[in-house]
Tab-separated table of N, CA and C in Angstrom:
chain	number	residue	atom	x	y	z
D	236	MET	N	39.890	-37.783	171.801
D	236	MET	CA	40.258	-37.821	170.398
D	236	MET	C	41.584	-38.554	170.259
D	237	ILE	N	41.676	-39.429	169.299
D	237	ILE	CA	42.901	-40.165	169.034
D	237	ILE	C	43.666	-39.405	167.965
D	238	ILE	N	44.928	-39.150	168.243
D	238	ILE	CA	45.777	-38.474	167.270
D	238	ILE	C	46.755	-39.492	166.722
D	239	GLN	N	46.706	-39.682	165.415
D	239	GLN	CA	47.649	-40.580	164.777
D	239	GLN	C	48.884	-39.782	164.420
D	240	HIS	N	50.027	-40.349	164.685
D	240	HIS	CA	51.269	-39.653	164.382
D	240	HIS	C	51.760	-40.081	163.004
D	241	LEU	N	51.874	-39.115	162.131
D	241	LEU	CA	52.394	-39.361	160.804
D	241	LEU	C	53.571	-38.432	160.581
D	242	THR	N	54.570	-38.911	159.878
D	242	THR	CA	55.664	-38.012	159.546
D	242	THR	C	55.194	-37.057	158.470
D	243	ARG	N	55.861	-35.943	158.354
D	243	ARG	CA	55.502	-34.965	157.336
D	243	ARG	C	55.563	-35.596	155.948
D	244	ALA	N	56.580	-36.403	155.705
D	244	ALA	CA	56.713	-37.040	154.396
D	244	ALA	C	55.558	-37.997	154.138
D	245	THR	N	55.146	-38.741	155.142
D	245	THR	CA	54.033	-39.673	154.970
D	245	THR	C	52.758	-38.916	154.657
D	246	LEU	N	52.489	-37.853	155.415
D	246	LEU	CA	51.273	-37.083	155.176
D	246	LEU	C	51.313	-36.423	153.801
D	247	ALA	N	52.450	-35.860	153.458
D	247	ALA	CA	52.557	-35.210	152.153
D	247	ALA	C	52.340	-36.218	151.031
D	248	THR	N	52.914	-37.404	151.184
D	248	THR	CA	52.727	-38.443	150.174
D	248	THR	C	51.268	-38.840	150.076
D	249	ALA	N	50.603	-38.964	151.226
D	249	ALA	CA	49.195	-39.360	151.237
D	249	ALA	C	48.314	-38.310	150.581
D	250	LEU	N	48.698	-37.056	150.677
D	250	LEU	CA	47.842	-35.979	150.178
D	250	LEU	C	48.171	-35.515	148.764
D	251	MET	N	49.380	-35.788	148.303
D	251	MET	CA	49.774	-35.263	147.004
D	251	MET	C	48.949	-35.898	145.895
D	252	ALA	N	48.403	-35.074	145.073
D	252	ALA	CA	47.713	-35.523	143.877
D	252	ALA	C	48.288	-34.708	142.738
D	253	THR	N	47.990	-35.062	141.550
D	253	THR	CA	48.495	-34.291	140.429
D	253	THR	C	47.822	-32.929	140.459
D	254	PHE	N	48.610	-31.895	140.649
D	254	PHE	CA	48.056	-30.542	140.686
D	254	PHE	C	48.107	-29.994	139.279
D	255	SER	N	46.970	-29.865	138.686
D	255	SER	CA	46.848	-29.483	137.294
D	255	SER	C	47.122	-27.996	137.091
D	256	HIS	N	47.979	-27.699	136.141
D	256	HIS	CA	48.214	-26.294	135.800
D	256	HIS	C	46.957	-25.676	135.209
D	257	ALA	N	46.113	-26.507	134.592
D	257	ALA	CA	44.837	-26.005	134.065
D	257	ALA	C	43.953	-25.534	135.210
D	258	ALA	N	43.941	-26.285	136.320
D	258	ALA	CA	43.140	-25.880	137.482
D	258	ALA	C	43.652	-24.559	138.033
D	259	LEU	N	44.966	-24.404	138.102
D	259	LEU	CA	45.550	-23.156	138.586
D	259	LEU	C	45.151	-22.000	137.673
D	260	ALA	N	45.158	-22.244	136.375
D	260	ALA	CA	44.810	-21.194	135.425
D	260	ALA	C	43.352	-20.776	135.567
D	261	GLN	N	42.478	-21.678	136.020
D	261	GLN	CA	41.068	-21.368	136.182
D	261	GLN	C	40.774	-20.684	137.513
D	262	THR	N	41.737	-20.623	138.395
D	262	THR	CA	41.557	-19.992	139.692
D	262	THR	C	41.550	-18.479	139.510
D	263	PRO	N	40.538	-17.792	140.065
D	263	PRO	CA	40.509	-16.332	139.937
D	263	PRO	C	41.809	-15.702	140.445
D	264	GLU	N	42.233	-14.676	139.769
D	264	GLU	CA	43.507	-14.024	140.079
D	264	GLU	C	43.591	-13.586	141.547
D	265	ASP	N	42.473	-13.102	142.102
D	265	ASP	CA	42.477	-12.605	143.479
D	265	ASP	C	42.930	-13.650	144.500
D	266	VAL	N	42.667	-14.934	144.234
D	266	VAL	CA	42.992	-15.976	145.214
D	266	VAL	C	44.134	-16.876	144.762
D	267	GLN	N	44.890	-16.434	143.753
D	267	GLN	CA	46.060	-17.205	143.340
D	267	GLN	C	47.212	-16.944	144.300
D	268	VAL	N	47.959	-17.992	144.551
D	268	VAL	CA	49.114	-17.911	145.442
D	268	VAL	C	50.261	-17.241	144.688
D	269	PRO	N	51.009	-16.370	145.368
D	269	PRO	CA	52.125	-15.687	144.692
D	269	PRO	C	53.157	-16.679	144.153
D	270	ASP	N	53.862	-16.268	143.111
D	270	ASP	CA	54.955	-17.068	142.559
D	270	ASP	C	55.963	-17.385	143.665
D	271	GLY	N	56.660	-18.482	143.506
D	271	GLY	CA	57.668	-18.868	144.483
D	271	GLY	C	57.147	-19.819	145.542
D	272	HIS	N	55.912	-20.281	145.393
D	272	HIS	CA	55.313	-21.231	146.333
D	272	HIS	C	54.760	-22.410	145.547
D	273	THR	N	54.795	-23.565	146.141
D	273	THR	CA	54.324	-24.768	145.480
D	273	THR	C	53.372	-25.542	146.390
D	274	VAL	N	52.459	-26.274	145.781
D	274	VAL	CA	51.504	-27.066	146.550
D	274	VAL	C	52.260	-28.158	147.296
D	275	ALA	N	52.032	-28.226	148.595
D	275	ALA	CA	52.628	-29.269	149.424
D	275	ALA	C	51.590	-30.302	149.838
D	276	LEU	N	50.368	-29.853	150.089
D	276	LEU	CA	49.290	-30.737	150.530
D	276	LEU	C	47.995	-30.331	149.860
D	277	GLU	N	47.195	-31.313	149.483
D	277	GLU	CA	45.861	-31.055	148.939
D	277	GLU	C	44.866	-31.864	149.753
D	278	THR	N	43.818	-31.192	150.244
D	278	THR	CA	42.801	-31.873	151.042
D	278	THR	C	41.414	-31.423	150.609
D	279	VAL	N	40.424	-32.191	151.024
D	279	VAL	CA	39.028	-31.807	150.839
D	279	VAL	C	38.429	-31.660	152.230
D	280	GLY	N	37.944	-30.475	152.526
D	280	GLY	CA	37.277	-30.225	153.801
D	280	GLY	C	35.803	-30.543	153.685
D	281	VAL	N	35.321	-31.389	154.596
D	281	VAL	CA	33.912	-31.771	154.613
D	281	VAL	C	33.403	-31.528	156.024
D	282	GLY	N	32.432	-30.643	156.152
D	282	GLY	CA	31.954	-30.349	157.495
D	282	GLY	C	30.790	-29.391	157.516
D	283	ALA	N	30.830	-28.504	158.505
D	283	ALA	CA	29.710	-27.598	158.736
D	283	ALA	C	30.213	-26.245	159.207
D	284	ILE	N	29.370	-25.245	158.988
D	284	ILE	CA	29.634	-23.893	159.473
D	284	ILE	C	28.475	-23.508	160.373
D	285	LYS	N	28.815	-22.952	161.526
D	285	LYS	CA	27.800	-22.548	162.501
D	285	LYS	C	27.506	-21.054	162.351
D	286	TYR	N	26.213	-20.731	162.346
D	286	TYR	CA	25.731	-19.351	162.319
D	286	TYR	C	24.781	-19.156	163.495
D	287	MET	N	24.735	-17.920	164.010
D	287	MET	CA	23.797	-17.606	165.083
D	287	MET	C	23.003	-16.366	164.696
D	288	CYS	N	21.721	-16.396	164.990
D	288	CYS	CA	20.847	-15.259	164.745
D	288	CYS	C	21.062	-14.270	165.893
D	289	GLU	N	21.683	-13.138	165.589
D	289	GLU	CA	21.997	-12.149	166.626
D	289	GLU	C	22.224	-10.786	166.001
D	290	THR	N	22.387	-9.792	166.834
D	290	THR	CA	22.654	-8.440	166.353
D	290	THR	C	24.072	-8.391	165.802
D	291	ASN	N	24.197	-7.979	164.544
D	291	ASN	CA	25.519	-7.913	163.915
D	291	ASN	C	26.174	-6.555	164.157
D	292	ASP	N	27.344	-6.363	163.571
D	292	ASP	CA	28.105	-5.118	163.756
D	292	ASP	C	27.366	-3.886	163.249
D	293	SER	N	26.430	-4.061	162.329
D	293	SER	CA	25.650	-2.940	161.789
D	293	SER	C	24.426	-2.622	162.637
D	294	GLY	N	24.191	-3.428	163.682
D	294	GLY	CA	23.036	-3.212	164.541
D	294	GLY	C	21.779	-3.932	164.093
D	295	ASP	N	21.887	-4.725	163.015
D	295	ASP	CA	20.746	-5.483	162.507
D	295	ASP	C	20.765	-6.891	163.094
D	296	VAL	N	19.599	-7.485	163.256
D	296	VAL	CA	19.526	-8.887	163.649
D	296	VAL	C	19.656	-9.701	162.366
D	297	ALA	N	20.675	-10.560	162.326
D	297	ALA	CA	20.970	-11.328	161.116
D	297	ALA	C	21.763	-12.575	161.491
D	298	TRP	N	21.931	-13.464	160.524
D	298	TRP	CA	22.764	-14.639	160.748
D	298	TRP	C	24.223	-14.200	160.781
D	299	VAL	N	24.922	-14.528	161.870
D	299	VAL	CA	26.316	-14.134	162.072
D	299	VAL	C	27.178	-15.397	162.090
D	300	PHE	N	28.229	-15.390	161.287
D	300	PHE	CA	29.179	-16.500	161.205
D	300	PHE	C	29.828	-16.730	162.563
D	301	LYS	N	29.851	-17.983	163.013
D	301	LYS	CA	30.472	-18.329	164.294
D	301	LYS	C	31.686	-19.224	164.140
D	302	GLY	N	31.766	-19.992	163.062
D	302	GLY	CA	32.955	-20.791	162.833
D	302	GLY	C	32.701	-22.108	162.147
D	303	PRO	N	33.796	-22.671	161.571
D	303	PRO	CA	33.709	-23.941	160.867
D	303	PRO	C	34.126	-25.116	161.751
D	304	SER	N	33.740	-26.290	161.318
D	304	SER	CA	34.200	-27.545	161.899
D	304	SER	C	34.172	-28.568	160.774
D	305	ALA	N	35.356	-28.970	160.310
D	305	ALA	CA	35.409	-29.870	159.154
D	305	ALA	C	36.555	-30.855	159.284
D	306	ALA	N	36.366	-32.012	158.693
D	306	ALA	CA	37.440	-32.987	158.536
D	306	ALA	C	38.196	-32.628	157.264
D	307	LEU	N	39.512	-32.721	157.301
D	307	LEU	CA	40.340	-32.562	156.105
D	307	LEU	C	40.701	-33.965	155.642
D	308	ASN	N	40.273	-34.303	154.442
D	308	ASN	CA	40.452	-35.659	153.921
D	308	ASN	C	41.399	-35.683	152.737
D	309	ASP	N	42.092	-36.822	152.571
D	309	ASP	CA	42.933	-37.003	151.393
D	309	ASP	C	42.071	-37.422	150.210
D	310	SER	N	42.692	-37.677	149.089
D	310	SER	CA	41.941	-38.001	147.870
D	310	SER	C	41.202	-39.335	147.969
D	311	ASP	N	41.573	-40.179	148.936
D	311	ASP	CA	40.859	-41.449	149.152
D	311	ASP	C	39.752	-41.324	150.191
D	312	GLY	N	39.560	-40.119	150.742
D	312	GLY	CA	38.517	-39.903	151.739
D	312	GLY	C	38.949	-40.198	153.167
D	313	ASN	N	40.235	-40.452	153.383
D	313	ASN	CA	40.742	-40.704	154.735
D	313	ASN	C	41.046	-39.383	155.427
D	314	GLN	N	40.624	-39.249	156.674
D	314	GLN	CA	40.875	-38.006	157.393
D	314	GLN	C	42.359	-37.877	157.722
D	315	VAL	N	42.919	-36.707	157.383
D	315	VAL	CA	44.326	-36.419	157.650
D	315	VAL	C	44.489	-35.175	158.518
D	316	GLY	N	43.372	-34.520	158.842
D	316	GLY	CA	43.443	-33.322	159.659
D	316	GLY	C	42.063	-32.768	159.935
D	317	SER	N	42.042	-31.578	160.542
D	317	SER	CA	40.799	-30.895	160.898
D	317	SER	C	40.928	-29.409	160.620
D	318	TYR	N	39.785	-28.786	160.400
D	318	TYR	CA	39.703	-27.341	160.230
D	318	TYR	C	38.620	-26.859	161.180
D	319	TYR	N	38.941	-25.876	162.011
D	319	TYR	CA	37.993	-25.389	163.005
D	319	TYR	C	38.317	-23.943	163.352
D	320	GLY	N	37.460	-23.335	164.150
D	320	GLY	CA	37.713	-21.971	164.584
D	320	GLY	C	36.511	-21.409	165.312
D	321	PRO	N	36.588	-20.176	165.714
D	321	PRO	CA	37.709	-19.252	165.523
D	321	PRO	C	38.809	-19.439	166.575
D	322	PRO	N	40.015	-18.962	166.268
D	322	PRO	CA	40.418	-18.479	164.951
D	322	PRO	C	40.512	-19.641	163.975
D	323	ALA	N	40.417	-19.345	162.700
D	323	ALA	CA	40.523	-20.374	161.667
D	323	ALA	C	41.837	-21.119	161.864
D	324	THR	N	41.711	-22.440	162.071
D	324	THR	CA	42.876	-23.273	162.373
D	324	THR	C	42.810	-24.543	161.536
D	325	TRP	N	43.914	-24.861	160.876
D	325	TRP	CA	44.048	-26.088	160.119
D	325	TRP	C	45.055	-26.950	160.880
D	326	GLU	N	44.625	-28.148	161.312
D	326	GLU	CA	45.470	-29.004	162.144
D	326	GLU	C	45.609	-30.382	161.516
D	327	ALA	N	46.855	-30.816	161.346
D	327	ALA	CA	47.135	-32.162	160.838
D	327	ALA	C	47.004	-33.161	161.985
D	328	LEU	N	46.809	-34.423	161.653
D	328	LEU	CA	46.688	-35.449	162.689
D	328	LEU	C	47.969	-35.602	163.508
D	329	ASP	N	49.091	-35.106	162.992
D	329	ASP	CA	50.338	-35.174	163.763
D	329	ASP	C	50.420	-34.083	164.831
D	330	GLY	N	49.390	-33.230	164.921
D	330	GLY	CA	49.326	-32.186	165.932
D	330	GLY	C	49.833	-30.832	165.479
D	331	SER	N	50.544	-30.764	164.363
D	331	SER	CA	51.002	-29.466	163.867
D	331	SER	C	49.800	-28.709	163.327
D	332	LYS	N	49.822	-27.385	163.473
D	332	LYS	CA	48.681	-26.584	163.026
D	332	LYS	C	49.110	-25.180	162.653
D	333	VAL	N	48.264	-24.552	161.821
D	333	VAL	CA	48.479	-23.165	161.424
D	333	VAL	C	47.172	-22.394	161.536
D	334	THR	N	47.314	-21.118	161.805
D	334	THR	CA	46.232	-20.154	161.677
D	334	THR	C	46.670	-19.210	160.571
D	335	GLY	N	45.814	-18.271	160.198
D	335	GLY	CA	46.226	-17.388	159.121
D	335	GLY	C	45.401	-16.134	159.036
D	336	THR	N	45.806	-15.285	158.109
D	336	THR	CA	45.144	-14.013	157.842
D	336	THR	C	44.588	-14.038	156.429
D	337	GLN	N	43.290	-13.800	156.298
D	337	GLN	CA	42.666	-13.775	154.974
D	337	GLN	C	43.233	-12.616	154.164
D	338	LEU	N	43.678	-12.927	152.941
D	338	LEU	CA	44.189	-11.903	152.039
D	338	LEU	C	43.174	-11.506	150.979
D	339	ALA	N	42.388	-12.487	150.510
D	339	ALA	CA	41.454	-12.201	149.420
D	339	ALA	C	40.380	-13.270	149.343
D	340	THR	N	39.255	-12.904	148.729
D	340	THR	CA	38.179	-13.851	148.425
D	340	THR	C	37.728	-13.609	146.996
D	341	ALA	N	37.037	-14.606	146.455
D	341	ALA	CA	36.437	-14.490	145.123
D	341	ALA	C	35.116	-15.243	145.154
D	342	ASP	N	34.113	-14.676	144.529
D	342	ASP	CA	32.782	-15.273	144.496
D	342	ASP	C	32.825	-16.644	143.824
D	343	ASN	N	32.023	-17.575	144.343
D	343	ASN	CA	31.930	-18.891	143.729
D	343	ASN	C	30.476	-19.291	143.490
D	344	GLY	N	29.639	-18.340	143.230
D	344	GLY	CA	28.263	-18.628	142.865
D	344	GLY	C	27.313	-18.665	144.043
D	345	GLU	N	26.049	-18.527	143.739
D	345	GLU	CA	25.006	-18.468	144.760
D	345	GLU	C	24.965	-19.756	145.579
D	346	GLY	N	24.873	-19.589	146.891
D	346	GLY	CA	24.770	-20.725	147.794
D	346	GLY	C	26.099	-21.300	148.244
D	347	ASN	N	27.207	-20.775	147.697
D	347	ASN	CA	28.532	-21.280	148.051
D	347	ASN	C	29.358	-20.198	148.746
D	348	ILE	N	30.065	-20.592	149.802
D	348	ILE	CA	30.980	-19.640	150.418
D	348	ILE	C	32.049	-19.271	149.396
D	349	PRO	N	32.674	-18.114	149.552
D	349	PRO	CA	33.644	-17.679	148.542
D	349	PRO	C	34.922	-18.508	148.547
D	350	LEU	N	35.614	-18.449	147.425
D	350	LEU	CA	36.976	-18.967	147.355
D	350	LEU	C	37.814	-18.043	148.231
D	351	GLN	N	38.981	-18.509	148.662
D	351	GLN	CA	39.723	-17.718	149.642
D	351	GLN	C	41.223	-17.963	149.520
D	352	LEU	N	41.994	-16.924	149.810
D	352	LEU	CA	43.445	-17.031	149.943
D	352	LEU	C	43.818	-16.531	151.325
D	353	VAL	N	44.559	-17.357	152.061
D	353	VAL	CA	44.972	-17.050	153.428
D	353	VAL	C	46.493	-17.121	153.504
D	354	GLU	N	47.098	-16.132	154.157
D	354	GLU	CA	48.528	-16.206	154.457
D	354	GLU	C	48.665	-16.867	155.818
D	355	ALA	N	49.435	-17.951	155.870
D	355	ALA	CA	49.580	-18.722	157.104
D	355	ALA	C	50.540	-18.053	158.072
D	356	ASN	N	50.203	-18.142	159.356
D	356	ASN	CA	51.127	-17.760	160.414
D	356	ASN	C	52.093	-18.925	160.609
D	357	PRO	N	53.228	-18.699	161.271
D	357	PRO	CA	54.140	-19.822	161.524
D	357	PRO	C	53.400	-20.955	162.239
D	358	ALA	N	53.745	-22.178	161.860
D	358	ALA	CA	53.080	-23.367	162.412
D	358	ALA	C	53.406	-23.546	163.885
D	359	GLU	N	52.436	-24.121	164.587
D	359	GLU	CA	52.657	-24.585	165.955
D	359	GLU	C	52.920	-26.074	165.861
D	360	GLY	N	53.966	-26.539	166.509
D	360	GLY	CA	54.305	-27.953	166.474
D	360	GLY	C	55.074	-28.299	165.209
D	361	GLU	N	55.723	-29.444	165.250
D	361	GLU	CA	56.475	-29.940	164.104
D	361	GLU	C	55.644	-30.978	163.376
D	362	GLY	N	55.605	-30.876	162.052
D	362	GLY	CA	54.873	-31.865	161.280
D	362	GLY	C	54.446	-31.343	159.935
D	363	ALA	N	53.316	-31.830	159.464
D	363	ALA	CA	52.841	-31.545	158.114
D	363	ALA	C	52.591	-30.059	157.861
D	364	MET	N	52.231	-29.304	158.892
D	364	MET	CA	51.933	-27.881	158.696
D	364	MET	C	53.171	-26.986	158.820
D	365	THR	N	54.293	-27.552	159.207
D	365	THR	CA	55.528	-26.781	159.314
D	365	THR	C	55.919	-26.257	157.935
D	366	GLY	N	56.116	-24.979	157.821
D	366	GLY	CA	56.526	-24.370	156.561
D	366	GLY	C	55.389	-23.954	155.643
D	367	VAL	N	54.139	-24.204	156.031
D	367	VAL	CA	53.022	-23.773	155.191
D	367	VAL	C	53.006	-22.246	155.157
D	368	SER	N	52.942	-21.698	153.949
D	368	SER	CA	52.969	-20.244	153.782
D	368	SER	C	51.607	-19.675	153.371
D	369	TYR	N	50.857	-20.436	152.582
D	369	TYR	CA	49.539	-19.995	152.123
D	369	TYR	C	48.574	-21.169	152.140
D	370	ILE	N	47.290	-20.851	152.320
D	370	ILE	CA	46.219	-21.827	152.223
D	370	ILE	C	45.200	-21.252	151.245
D	371	GLN	N	44.817	-22.079	150.299
D	371	GLN	CA	43.890	-21.658	149.264
D	371	GLN	C	42.639	-22.532	149.351
D	372	ARG	N	41.473	-21.889	149.441
D	372	ARG	CA	40.198	-22.611	149.465
D	372	ARG	C	39.553	-22.483	148.088
D	373	LEU	N	39.300	-23.631	147.465
D	373	LEU	CA	38.718	-23.682	146.122
D	373	LEU	C	37.526	-24.634	146.100
D	374	ASN	N	36.799	-24.636	144.996
D	374	ASN	CA	35.716	-25.596	144.753
D	374	ASN	C	34.727	-25.685	145.915
D	375	THR	N	34.318	-24.549	146.415
D	375	THR	CA	33.393	-24.522	147.552
D	375	THR	C	31.996	-24.947	147.129
D	376	GLN	N	31.351	-25.673	148.018
D	376	GLN	CA	29.972	-26.115	147.808
D	376	GLN	C	29.203	-25.897	149.103
D	377	GLY	N	28.200	-25.023	149.073
D	377	GLY	CA	27.382	-24.760	150.251
D	377	GLY	C	28.090	-23.866	151.257
D	378	GLY	N	27.562	-23.877	152.487
D	378	GLY	CA	28.201	-23.168	153.586
D	378	GLY	C	27.721	-21.764	153.871
D	379	VAL	N	26.855	-21.197	153.034
D	379	VAL	CA	26.395	-19.830	153.288
D	379	VAL	C	25.339	-19.821	154.391
D	380	ALA	N	25.142	-18.655	154.978
D	380	ALA	CA	24.127	-18.505	156.027
D	380	ALA	C	22.780	-18.975	155.506
D	381	PRO	N	21.967	-19.551	156.381
D	381	PRO	CA	20.674	-20.066	155.931
D	381	PRO	C	19.761	-18.936	155.457
D	382	ASP	N	18.802	-19.295	154.623
D	382	ASP	CA	17.836	-18.288	154.166
D	382	ASP	C	16.560	-18.340	155.002
D	383	THR	N	16.625	-19.011	156.151
D	383	THR	CA	15.485	-19.028	157.070
D	383	THR	C	15.427	-17.716	157.836
D	384	GLU	N	14.262	-17.417	158.368
D	384	GLU	CA	14.025	-16.145	159.029
D	384	GLU	C	14.939	-15.954	160.236
D	385	CYS	N	15.503	-14.763	160.325
D	385	CYS	CA	16.327	-14.364	161.462
D	385	CYS	C	15.926	-12.929	161.798
D	386	ASN	N	15.204	-12.764	162.893
D	386	ASN	CA	14.773	-11.444	163.341
D	386	ASN	C	14.756	-11.446	164.863
D	387	ALA	N	14.265	-10.389	165.462
D	387	ALA	CA	14.258	-10.269	166.925
D	387	ALA	C	13.519	-11.434	167.588
D	388	ASP	N	12.502	-11.970	166.938
D	388	ASP	CA	11.760	-13.113	167.491
D	388	ASP	C	12.585	-14.395	167.497
D	389	HIS	N	13.629	-14.451	166.666
D	389	HIS	CA	14.452	-15.661	166.542
D	389	HIS	C	15.859	-15.465	167.100
D	390	GLU	N	16.108	-14.305	167.715
D	390	GLU	CA	17.449	-14.020	168.215
D	390	GLU	C	17.901	-15.141	169.155
D	391	GLY	N	19.147	-15.588	168.952
D	391	GLY	CA	19.709	-16.683	169.732
D	391	GLY	C	19.619	-18.027	169.047
D	392	ALA	N	18.856	-18.103	167.943
D	392	ALA	CA	18.752	-19.364	167.187
D	392	ALA	C	20.104	-19.687	166.558
D	393	THR	N	20.390	-20.973	166.446
D	393	THR	CA	21.630	-21.444	165.843
D	393	THR	C	21.301	-22.241	164.592
D	394	ALA	N	22.120	-22.090	163.569
D	394	ALA	CA	21.973	-22.866	162.337
D	394	ALA	C	23.318	-23.497	161.998
D	395	ILE	N	23.279	-24.766	161.640
D	395	ILE	CA	24.469	-25.488	161.205
D	395	ILE	C	24.264	-25.797	159.721
D	396	VAL	N	25.184	-25.318	158.887
D	396	VAL	CA	25.077	-25.457	157.436
D	396	VAL	C	26.246	-26.301	156.932
D	397	THR	N	25.953	-27.351	156.183
D	397	THR	CA	27.021	-28.202	155.664
D	397	THR	C	27.724	-27.528	154.487
D	398	TYR	N	28.974	-27.929	154.299
D	398	TYR	CA	29.752	-27.408	153.169
D	398	TYR	C	30.883	-28.372	152.844
D	399	GLN	N	31.475	-28.122	151.696
D	399	GLN	CA	32.666	-28.850	151.271
D	399	GLN	C	33.549	-27.875	150.513
D	400	ALA	N	34.861	-28.031	150.623
D	400	ALA	CA	35.798	-27.173	149.897
D	400	ALA	C	37.146	-27.869	149.801
D	401	ASP	N	37.878	-27.559	148.752
D	401	ASP	CA	39.251	-28.026	148.630
D	401	ASP	C	40.146	-27.033	149.366
D	402	TYR	N	41.058	-27.547	150.178
D	402	TYR	CA	42.055	-26.717	150.860
D	402	TYR	C	43.428	-27.154	150.367
D	403	ASN	N	44.114	-26.243	149.681
D	403	ASN	CA	45.459	-26.502	149.185
D	403	ASN	C	46.443	-25.746	150.065
D	404	PHE	N	47.477	-26.435	150.517
D	404	PHE	CA	48.489	-25.873	151.399
D	404	PHE	C	49.778	-25.690	150.598
D	405	PHE	N	50.313	-24.472	150.626
D	405	PHE	CA	51.500	-24.124	149.850
D	405	PHE	C	52.685	-23.846	150.755
D	406	MET	N	53.886	-24.130	150.245
D	406	MET	CA	55.142	-23.815	150.929
D	406	MET	C	56.043	-23.092	149.950
D	407	ALA	N	56.973	-22.308	150.488
D	407	ALA	CA	57.939	-21.618	149.646
D	407	ALA	C	58.810	-22.652	148.945
D	408	GLU	N	59.143	-22.354	147.689
D	408	GLU	CA	59.986	-23.279	146.921
D	408	GLU	C	61.414	-23.234	147.403
């Protein structure tokens, strides 16, 4: 993998778009970022989520989430980072990355993974992810477990489901 080195300012400039207060107002309260934080980076994640047909924590055979793999793109569609896991990790092309703890989710309609608010752990490495305090997932499209059969006869089957979502990265003001 080739890693392009970008300064934090360059990446932030490449990703900054007009963040509409109307869009913030339409965001469900559960996944709104606390006051005192501002959008530093805006990306669109385009990728896939892996599920496996296996026995879940309840003892049922069902589709179990295994993790995402997505490109994080700027508003022009240029890749500026990656999202993968577990653990859920957002990594800029400069090598800086964050993991986080989910704080809340909100439904986004049938067939779409939920909206999400994550509190970021301190960044690893210096770069675009340094100082990120929260990550907000909005405008999700797709990504839910498949509706194909998953039972004891299919145990071990893998399903890859495509999805897209906006990932907004916030820093303390």
